[in-house]
JSON list of C-alpha atoms in Angstrom, two decimals:
[
{"chain": "A", "resi": 146, "resn": "PRO", "atom": "CA", "xyz": [127.15, 117.28, 150.81]},
{"chain": "A", "resi": 147, "resn": "THR", "atom": "CA", "xyz": [124.57, 118.36, 153.32]},
{"chain": "A", "resi": 148, "resn": "PRO", "atom": "CA", "xyz": [124.65, 122.02, 154.35]},
{"chain": "A", "resi": 149, "resn": "ASN", "atom": "CA", "xyz": [125.84, 120.99, 157.82]},
{"chain": "A", "resi": 150, "resn": "SER", "atom": "CA", "xyz": [128.89, 119.21, 156.44]},
{"chain": "A", "resi": 151, "resn": "ALA", "atom": "CA", "xyz": [129.96, 122.18, 154.30]},
{"chain": "A", "resi": 152, "resn": "PRO", "atom": "CA", "xyz": [132.91, 124.23, 155.58]},
{"chain": "A", "resi": 153, "resn": "PRO", "atom": "CA", "xyz": [132.19, 127.66, 157.05]},
{"chain": "A", "resi": 154, "resn": "ALA", "atom": "CA", "xyz": [132.06, 130.55, 154.64]},
{"chain": "A", "resi": 155, "resn": "SER", "atom": "CA", "xyz": [134.92, 132.17, 156.54]},
{"chain": "A", "resi": 156, "resn": "GLN", "atom": "CA", "xyz": [137.19, 129.53, 155.11]},
{"chain": "A", "resi": 157, "resn": "CYS", "atom": "CA", "xyz": [136.61, 130.73, 151.55]},
{"chain": "A", "resi": 158, "resn": "ASN", "atom": "CA", "xyz": [139.97, 132.08, 150.46]},
{"chain": "A", "resi": 159, "resn": "THR", "atom": "CA", "xyz": [138.81, 133.19, 147.03]},
{"chain": "A", "resi": 160, "resn": "ALA", "atom": "CA", "xyz": [136.20, 135.63, 148.37]},
{"chain": "A", "resi": 161, "resn": "PRO", "atom": "CA", "xyz": [133.56, 136.71, 147.89]},
{"chain": "A", "resi": 162, "resn": "VAL", "atom": "CA", "xyz": [131.27, 133.86, 148.74]},
{"chain": "A", "resi": 163, "resn": "GLN", "atom": "CA", "xyz": [128.73, 133.51, 145.93]},
{"chain": "A", "resi": 164, "resn": "CYS", "atom": "CA", "xyz": [125.01, 132.83, 146.09]},
{"chain": "A", "resi": 165, "resn": "CYS", "atom": "CA", "xyz": [124.10, 130.85, 142.95]},
{"chain": "A", "resi": 166, "resn": "ASN", "atom": "CA", "xyz": [120.72, 129.87, 141.51]},
{"chain": "A", "resi": 167, "resn": "SER", "atom": "CA", "xyz": [122.15, 126.44, 140.81]},
{"chain": "A", "resi": 168, "resn": "VAL", "atom": "CA", "xyz": [125.41, 124.52, 140.91]},
{"chain": "A", "resi": 169, "resn": "GLN", "atom": "CA", "xyz": [125.88, 121.82, 138.27]},
{"chain": "A", "resi": 170, "resn": "PRO", "atom": "CA", "xyz": [128.77, 119.94, 136.70]},
{"chain": "A", "resi": 171, "resn": "ALA", "atom": "CA", "xyz": [130.43, 121.71, 133.76]},
{"chain": "A", "resi": 172, "resn": "GLY", "atom": "CA", "xyz": [129.40, 118.79, 131.55]},
{"chain": "A", "resi": 173, "resn": "SER", "atom": "CA", "xyz": [125.68, 119.20, 132.20]},
{"chain": "A", "resi": 174, "resn": "SER", "atom": "CA", "xyz": [123.76, 120.34, 129.14]},
{"chain": "A", "resi": 175, "resn": "ALA", "atom": "CA", "xyz": [122.56, 123.64, 130.62]},
{"chain": "A", "resi": 176, "resn": "VAL", "atom": "CA", "xyz": [125.99, 124.61, 131.94]},
{"chain": "A", "resi": 177, "resn": "SER", "atom": "CA", "xyz": [127.90, 123.50, 128.87]},
{"chain": "A", "resi": 178, "resn": "LYS", "atom": "CA", "xyz": [125.66, 125.69, 126.65]},
{"chain": "A", "resi": 179, "resn": "ILE", "atom": "CA", "xyz": [126.32, 128.74, 128.83]},
{"chain": "A", "resi": 180, "resn": "LEU", "atom": "CA", "xyz": [130.08, 128.05, 128.92]},
{"chain": "A", "resi": 181, "resn": "ALA", "atom": "CA", "xyz": [130.08, 127.68, 125.13]},
{"chain": "A", "resi": 182, "resn": "LEU", "atom": "CA", "xyz": [128.27, 131.01, 124.67]},
{"chain": "A", "resi": 183, "resn": "LEU", "atom": "CA", "xyz": [130.83, 132.69, 126.93]},
{"chain": "A", "resi": 184, "resn": "GLY", "atom": "CA", "xyz": [133.71, 131.01, 125.14]},
{"chain": "A", "resi": 185, "resn": "VAL", "atom": "CA", "xyz": [134.86, 129.42, 128.37]},
{"chain": "A", "resi": 186, "resn": "VAL", "atom": "CA", "xyz": [136.69, 126.08, 128.16]},
{"chain": "A", "resi": 187, "resn": "VAL", "atom": "CA", "xyz": [136.61, 123.90, 131.26]},
{"chain": "A", "resi": 188, "resn": "GLN", "atom": "CA", "xyz": [138.87, 120.84, 130.98]},
{"chain": "A", "resi": 189, "resn": "ASP", "atom": "CA", "xyz": [137.09, 118.73, 133.60]},
{"chain": "A", "resi": 190, "resn": "VAL", "atom": "CA", "xyz": [133.37, 118.08, 132.89]},
{"chain": "A", "resi": 191, "resn": "ASN", "atom": "CA", "xyz": [132.89, 117.28, 136.59]},
{"chain": "A", "resi": 192, "resn": "VAL", "atom": "CA", "xyz": [134.00, 120.72, 137.85]},
{"chain": "A", "resi": 193, "resn": "PRO", "atom": "CA", "xyz": [131.06, 122.27, 139.73]},
{"chain": "A", "resi": 194, "resn": "VAL", "atom": "CA", "xyz": [129.89, 125.46, 138.06]},
{"chain": "A", "resi": 195, "resn": "GLY", "atom": "CA", "xyz": [127.61, 128.00, 139.74]},
{"chain": "A", "resi": 196, "resn": "VAL", "atom": "CA", "xyz": [124.99, 129.58, 137.48]},
{"chain": "A", "resi": 197, "resn": "THR", "atom": "CA", "xyz": [123.56, 133.09, 137.96]},
{"chain": "A", "resi": 198, "resn": "CYS", "atom": "CA", "xyz": [125.65, 134.04, 140.98]},
{"chain": "A", "resi": 199, "resn": "SER", "atom": "CA", "xyz": [125.87, 137.12, 143.07]},
{"chain": "A", "resi": 200, "resn": "PRO", "atom": "CA", "xyz": [128.50, 137.90, 145.72]},
{"chain": "A", "resi": 201, "resn": "ILE", "atom": "CA", "xyz": [127.75, 137.79, 149.41]},
{"chain": "A", "resi": 202, "resn": "THR", "atom": "CA", "xyz": [130.05, 140.15, 151.29]},
{"chain": "A", "resi": 203, "resn": "VAL", "atom": "CA", "xyz": [132.22, 138.70, 154.02]},
{"chain": "A", "resi": 204, "resn": "ILE", "atom": "CA", "xyz": [130.78, 141.35, 156.36]},
{"chain": "A", "resi": 205, "resn": "GLY", "atom": "CA", "xyz": [127.33, 139.94, 155.66]},
{"chain": "A", "resi": 206, "resn": "VAL", "atom": "CA", "xyz": [128.40, 136.36, 156.38]},
{"chain": "A", "resi": 207, "resn": "GLY", "atom": "CA", "xyz": [127.51, 135.47, 159.94]},
{"chain": "A", "resi": 208, "resn": "SER", "atom": "CA", "xyz": [125.45, 138.58, 160.55]},
{"chain": "A", "resi": 209, "resn": "GLY", "atom": "CA", "xyz": [122.29, 137.42, 158.88]},
{"chain": "A", "resi": 210, "resn": "ALA", "atom": "CA", "xyz": [123.57, 136.89, 155.32]},
{"chain": "A", "resi": 211, "resn": "SER", "atom": "CA", "xyz": [121.19, 134.66, 153.50]},
{"chain": "A", "resi": 212, "resn": "CYS", "atom": "CA", "xyz": [121.13, 132.72, 150.30]},
{"chain": "A", "resi": 213, "resn": "SER", "atom": "CA", "xyz": [117.94, 130.94, 149.45]},
{"chain": "A", "resi": 214, "resn": "ASN", "atom": "CA", "xyz": [119.69, 128.83, 146.85]},
{"chain": "A", "resi": 215, "resn": "GLN", "atom": "CA", "xyz": [123.29, 127.58, 147.02]},
{"chain": "A", "resi": 216, "resn": "ALA", "atom": "CA", "xyz": [126.02, 129.46, 148.91]},
{"chain": "A", "resi": 217, "resn": "VAL", "atom": "CA", "xyz": [129.35, 128.50, 147.43]},
{"chain": "A", "resi": 218, "resn": "CYS", "atom": "CA", "xyz": [133.02, 129.40, 147.37]},
{"chain": "A", "resi": 219, "resn": "CYS", "atom": "CA", "xyz": [134.33, 129.41, 143.77]},
{"chain": "A", "resi": 220, "resn": "GLU", "atom": "CA", "xyz": [137.82, 129.36, 142.34]},
{"chain": "A", "resi": 221, "resn": "ASN", "atom": "CA", "xyz": [136.97, 131.54, 139.32]},
{"chain": "A", "resi": 222, "resn": "ASN", "atom": "CA", "xyz": [134.40, 134.36, 139.71]},
{"chain": "A", "resi": 223, "resn": "SER", "atom": "CA", "xyz": [135.51, 136.38, 136.69]},
{"chain": "A", "resi": 224, "resn": "PHE", "atom": "CA", "xyz": [132.42, 136.03, 134.54]},
{"chain": "A", "resi": 225, "resn": "ASN", "atom": "CA", "xyz": [130.24, 138.82, 136.01]},
{"chain": "A", "resi": 226, "resn": "GLY", "atom": "CA", "xyz": [127.97, 136.42, 137.92]},
{"chain": "A", "resi": 227, "resn": "VAL", "atom": "CA", "xyz": [126.77, 134.54, 134.83]},
{"chain": "A", "resi": 228, "resn": "VAL", "atom": "CA", "xyz": [128.82, 131.55, 135.89]},
{"chain": "A", "resi": 229, "resn": "ALA", "atom": "CA", "xyz": [131.41, 130.84, 138.57]},
{"chain": "A", "resi": 230, "resn": "ILE", "atom": "CA", "xyz": [133.76, 127.90, 138.14]},
{"chain": "A", "resi": 231, "resn": "GLY", "atom": "CA", "xyz": [135.07, 125.41, 140.72]},
{"chain": "A", "resi": 232, "resn": "CYS", "atom": "CA", "xyz": [132.40, 125.95, 143.34]},
{"chain": "A", "resi": 233, "resn": "THR", "atom": "CA", "xyz": [132.15, 124.14, 146.66]},
{"chain": "A", "resi": 234, "resn": "PRO", "atom": "CA", "xyz": [129.23, 124.62, 149.08]},
{"chain": "A", "resi": 235, "resn": "VAL", "atom": "CA", "xyz": [129.78, 126.65, 152.23]},
{"chain": "A", "resi": 236, "resn": "ASN", "atom": "CA", "xyz": [127.77, 127.07, 155.38]},
{"chain": "A", "resi": 237, "resn": "LEU", "atom": "CA", "xyz": [126.72, 130.68, 156.02]},
{"chain": "A", "resi": 238, "resn": "ALA", "atom": "CA", "xyz": [125.69, 130.00, 159.57]},
{"chain": "A", "resi": 239, "resn": "LEU", "atom": "CA", "xyz": [129.27, 129.54, 160.75]}
]
């Protein structure tokens, strides 16, 4: 989806919004290797996985928060930023 069609970051109910270097399907070769190293099993190879992510605070969203790569809202952020699972793009400008 284009950045303009992404929902606003304020609609992310699994906060925090993440800024990821890339977002790729779990089945892609790069992501599957990282998941294997972490011992993470993802059932659906099409689930979007964010790689090398850092949180963007909700306070920062809308007040000049920026992410030069991909701002996403992810369902599972429990891997210390190495990966985040179930990511959907969000629009930081809203």
